[in-house]
Amino acid sequence: MTPATHDTHPHEHGPDCGHTPLKHEGHVDYLHDGHLHHPHEDHVDEHVIEVDAEHPADCTPEHDCDAHGDGHVHGPDCGHEPVPHGDHTDYLVGDHLHHPHGDHCDNHGNVAIAA
């Protein structure tokens, strides 16, 4: 599958650019306004974390994360960065993906923040 691209992306992603770097499929992508950007030649590819065994899209009501309170609601300006995952949006909480689902958050797998 050919990724979507940004041919005129004025921001240059890299170490110390201010966006969270995530290790993804053998390279580094950058979280930028709910998108996962990968600098590539003269443009930026837009990537998505695939739904797979490492990053499932399962319902996990037993997930108990102490990174936020029970009343926390993920969404715009909640303090957690949105991450594209499959056909939906998750939120980066510590080192894993949270997906809001009814009265709980599902754990959609760990991610590695690049140093």
mmCIF file of N, CA, C and O in Angstrom, residues 22-27 29 36 48-60 83-88 90-92 95-99 106-113:
data_model
loop_
_atom_site.group_PDB
_atom_site.id
_atom_site.type_symbol
_atom_site.label_atom_id
_atom_site.label_comp_id
_atom_site.label_asym_id
_atom_site.label_seq_id
_atom_site.Cartn_x
_atom_site.Cartn_y
_atom_site.Cartn_z
ATOM 1 N N LEU A 22 8.469 8.117 17.424
ATOM 2 C CA LEU A 22 8.099 6.734 17.714
ATOM 3 C C LEU A 22 8.839 5.793 16.770
ATOM 4 O O LEU A 22 8.913 6.054 15.565
ATOM 5 N N LYS A 23 9.354 4.706 17.325
ATOM 6 C CA LYS A 23 9.933 3.662 16.489
ATOM 7 C C LYS A 23 8.779 2.925 15.825
ATOM 8 O O LYS A 23 7.812 2.547 16.475
ATOM 9 N N HIS A 24 8.893 2.760 14.502
ATOM 10 C CA HIS A 24 7.801 2.155 13.744
ATOM 11 C C HIS A 24 8.362 1.433 12.532
ATOM 12 O O HIS A 24 8.964 2.057 11.666
ATOM 13 N N GLU A 25 8.210 0.126 12.499
ATOM 14 C CA GLU A 25 8.603 -0.695 11.348
ATOM 15 C C GLU A 25 10.044 -0.421 10.895
ATOM 16 O O GLU A 25 10.312 -0.269 9.701
ATOM 17 N N GLY A 26 10.975 -0.337 11.845
ATOM 18 C CA GLY A 26 12.384 -0.192 11.515
ATOM 19 C C GLY A 26 12.867 1.218 11.248
ATOM 20 O O GLY A 26 14.001 1.411 10.803
ATOM 21 N N HIS A 27 12.033 2.203 11.491
ATOM 22 C CA HIS A 27 12.442 3.602 11.300
ATOM 23 C C HIS A 27 11.786 4.450 12.388
ATOM 24 O O HIS A 27 11.137 3.928 13.275
ATOM 25 N N ASP A 29 9.114 7.581 13.139
ATOM 26 C CA ASP A 29 8.058 8.481 12.699
ATOM 27 C C ASP A 29 7.856 9.525 13.793
ATOM 28 O O ASP A 29 8.278 9.329 14.935
ATOM 29 N N LEU A 36 1.049 10.502 11.965
ATOM 30 C CA LEU A 36 2.336 9.856 12.161
ATOM 31 C C LEU A 36 3.157 10.136 10.908
ATOM 32 O O LEU A 36 2.912 9.549 9.844
ATOM 33 N N VAL A 48 0.484 4.829 9.559
ATOM 34 C CA VAL A 48 -0.523 4.389 10.518
ATOM 35 C C VAL A 48 0.036 3.155 11.209
ATOM 36 O O VAL A 48 0.624 2.288 10.550
ATOM 37 N N ILE A 49 -0.115 3.063 12.510
ATOM 38 C CA ILE A 49 0.263 1.833 13.206
ATOM 39 C C ILE A 49 -0.783 0.782 12.853
ATOM 40 O O ILE A 49 -1.979 0.978 13.085
ATOM 41 N N GLU A 50 -0.321 -0.292 12.236
ATOM 42 C CA GLU A 50 -1.221 -1.346 11.789
ATOM 43 C C GLU A 50 -1.813 -2.110 12.977
ATOM 44 O O GLU A 50 -1.170 -2.244 14.018
ATOM 45 N N VAL A 51 -3.010 -2.611 12.800
ATOM 46 C CA VAL A 51 -3.598 -3.525 13.778
ATOM 47 C C VAL A 51 -2.956 -4.878 13.527
ATOM 48 O O VAL A 51 -3.016 -5.412 12.417
ATOM 49 N N ASP A 52 -2.258 -5.397 14.550
ATOM 50 C CA ASP A 52 -1.573 -6.678 14.440
ATOM 51 C C ASP A 52 -1.469 -7.294 15.834
ATOM 52 O O ASP A 52 -2.061 -6.779 16.784
ATOM 53 N N ALA A 53 -0.718 -8.374 15.952
ATOM 54 C CA ALA A 53 -0.607 -9.056 17.248
ATOM 55 C C ALA A 53 0.020 -8.160 18.307
ATOM 56 O O ALA A 53 -0.339 -8.236 19.486
ATOM 57 N N GLU A 54 0.945 -7.300 17.909
ATOM 58 C CA GLU A 54 1.605 -6.392 18.850
ATOM 59 C C GLU A 54 0.733 -5.187 19.195
ATOM 60 O O GLU A 54 0.857 -4.611 20.271
ATOM 61 N N HIS A 55 -0.137 -4.807 18.288
ATOM 62 C CA HIS A 55 -1.020 -3.644 18.451
ATOM 63 C C HIS A 55 -2.454 -4.041 18.099
ATOM 64 O O HIS A 55 -2.995 -3.621 17.074
ATOM 65 N N PRO A 56 -3.069 -4.862 18.944
ATOM 66 C CA PRO A 56 -4.427 -5.336 18.646
ATOM 67 C C PRO A 56 -5.463 -4.222 18.809
ATOM 68 O O PRO A 56 -5.176 -3.171 19.375
ATOM 69 N N ALA A 57 -6.640 -4.494 18.314
ATOM 70 C CA ALA A 57 -7.758 -3.559 18.477
ATOM 71 C C ALA A 57 -8.841 -4.212 19.327
ATOM 72 O O ALA A 57 -10.022 -4.021 19.100
ATOM 73 N N ASP A 58 -8.400 -4.974 20.312
ATOM 74 C CA ASP A 58 -9.310 -5.727 21.173
ATOM 75 C C ASP A 58 -9.899 -4.857 22.277
ATOM 76 O O ASP A 58 -9.308 -3.867 22.696
ATOM 77 N N CYS A 59 -11.044 -5.294 22.767
ATOM 78 C CA CYS A 59 -11.644 -4.691 23.953
ATOM 79 C C CYS A 59 -10.965 -5.296 25.178
ATOM 80 O O CYS A 59 -10.900 -6.516 25.322
ATOM 81 N N THR A 60 -10.423 -4.435 26.033
ATOM 82 C CA THR A 60 -9.718 -4.902 27.235
ATOM 83 C C THR A 60 -10.243 -4.159 28.467
ATOM 84 O O THR A 60 -9.540 -3.335 29.056
ATOM 85 N N VAL A 83 -2.860 9.093 18.195
ATOM 86 C CA VAL A 83 -2.018 8.248 17.345
ATOM 87 C C VAL A 83 -2.924 7.477 16.386
ATOM 88 O O VAL A 83 -3.849 6.791 16.831
ATOM 89 N N PRO A 84 -2.669 7.569 15.065
ATOM 90 C CA PRO A 84 -3.468 6.782 14.131
ATOM 91 C C PRO A 84 -3.146 5.295 14.273
ATOM 92 O O PRO A 84 -1.985 4.890 14.250
ATOM 93 N N HIS A 85 -4.191 4.487 14.469
ATOM 94 C CA HIS A 85 -4.032 3.038 14.664
ATOM 95 C C HIS A 85 -5.121 2.342 13.870
ATOM 96 O O HIS A 85 -6.309 2.453 14.216
ATOM 97 N N GLY A 86 -4.723 1.638 12.819
ATOM 98 C CA GLY A 86 -5.717 0.997 11.959
ATOM 99 C C GLY A 86 -6.671 2.028 11.408
ATOM 100 O O GLY A 86 -6.249 3.041 10.859
ATOM 101 N N ASP A 87 -7.976 1.803 11.628
ATOM 102 C CA ASP A 87 -8.991 2.726 11.108
ATOM 103 C C ASP A 87 -9.538 3.666 12.182
ATOM 104 O O ASP A 87 -10.595 4.253 12.008
ATOM 105 N N HIS A 88 -8.796 3.803 13.301
ATOM 106 C CA HIS A 88 -9.290 4.634 14.397
ATOM 107 C C HIS A 88 -8.135 5.425 15.022
ATOM 108 O O HIS A 88 -6.996 5.332 14.578
ATOM 109 N N ASP A 90 -6.053 6.224 18.599
ATOM 110 C CA ASP A 90 -5.737 5.895 19.979
ATOM 111 C C ASP A 90 -5.011 7.087 20.578
ATOM 112 O O ASP A 90 -4.731 8.068 19.879
ATOM 113 N N TYR A 91 -4.672 6.994 21.858
ATOM 114 C CA TYR A 91 -3.958 8.060 22.549
ATOM 115 C C TYR A 91 -2.731 7.475 23.227
ATOM 116 O O TYR A 91 -2.803 6.413 23.843
ATOM 117 N N LEU A 92 -1.607 8.174 23.103
ATOM 118 C CA LEU A 92 -0.356 7.738 23.707
ATOM 119 C C LEU A 92 -0.389 8.062 25.193
ATOM 120 O O LEU A 92 -0.448 9.226 25.593
ATOM 121 N N ASP A 95 3.806 4.490 27.628
ATOM 122 C CA ASP A 95 4.411 3.766 26.510
ATOM 123 C C ASP A 95 3.417 2.852 25.797
ATOM 124 O O ASP A 95 3.804 1.901 25.129
ATOM 125 N N HIS A 96 2.124 3.141 25.940
ATOM 126 C CA HIS A 96 1.151 2.293 25.258
ATOM 127 C C HIS A 96 -0.023 3.095 24.709
ATOM 128 O O HIS A 96 -0.195 4.272 25.023
ATOM 129 N N LEU A 97 -0.792 2.422 23.861
ATOM 130 C CA LEU A 97 -1.908 3.051 23.168
ATOM 131 C C LEU A 97 -3.214 2.787 23.911
ATOM 132 O O LEU A 97 -3.549 1.642 24.193
ATOM 133 N N HIS A 98 -3.912 3.869 24.223
ATOM 134 C CA HIS A 98 -5.234 3.770 24.853
ATOM 135 C C HIS A 98 -6.285 4.074 23.798
ATOM 136 O O HIS A 98 -6.156 5.027 23.032
ATOM 137 N N HIS A 99 -7.355 3.284 23.846
ATOM 138 C CA HIS A 99 -8.497 3.547 22.973
ATOM 139 C C HIS A 99 -9.736 3.720 23.844
ATOM 140 O O HIS A 99 -10.120 2.788 24.558
ATOM 141 N N ASP A 106 -9.294 0.768 26.335
ATOM 142 C CA ASP A 106 -8.696 -0.474 25.872
ATOM 143 C C ASP A 106 -7.204 -0.264 25.690
ATOM 144 O O ASP A 106 -6.759 0.816 25.269
ATOM 145 N N ASN A 107 -6.417 -1.287 25.987
ATOM 146 C CA ASN A 107 -4.974 -1.269 25.768
ATOM 147 C C ASN A 107 -4.714 -1.848 24.388
ATOM 148 O O ASN A 107 -4.949 -3.027 24.153
ATOM 149 N N HIS A 108 -4.240 -1.006 23.471
ATOM 150 C CA HIS A 108 -3.970 -1.437 22.099
ATOM 151 C C HIS A 108 -2.476 -1.661 21.844
ATOM 152 O O HIS A 108 -2.031 -1.583 20.707
ATOM 153 N N GLY A 109 -1.716 -1.927 22.886
ATOM 154 C CA GLY A 109 -0.333 -2.328 22.718
ATOM 155 C C GLY A 109 0.687 -1.257 23.049
ATOM 156 O O GLY A 109 0.370 -0.065 23.099
ATOM 157 N N ASN A 110 1.900 -1.717 23.262
ATOM 158 C CA ASN A 110 3.007 -0.813 23.573
ATOM 159 C C ASN A 110 3.629 -0.241 22.312
ATOM 160 O O ASN A 110 3.599 -0.889 21.256
ATOM 161 N N VAL A 111 4.186 0.945 22.454
ATOM 162 C CA VAL A 111 4.979 1.575 21.402
ATOM 163 C C VAL A 111 6.307 1.981 22.026
ATOM 164 O O VAL A 111 6.417 2.113 23.240
ATOM 165 N N ALA A 112 7.302 2.176 21.189
ATOM 166 C CA ALA A 112 8.627 2.570 21.672
ATOM 167 C C ALA A 112 8.903 4.005 21.245
ATOM 168 O O ALA A 112 8.888 4.321 20.060
ATOM 169 N N ILE A 113 9.157 4.840 22.222
ATOM 170 C CA ILE A 113 9.543 6.217 21.922
ATOM 171 C C ILE A 113 11.042 6.202 21.632
ATOM 172 O O ILE A 113 11.828 5.640 22.377
#
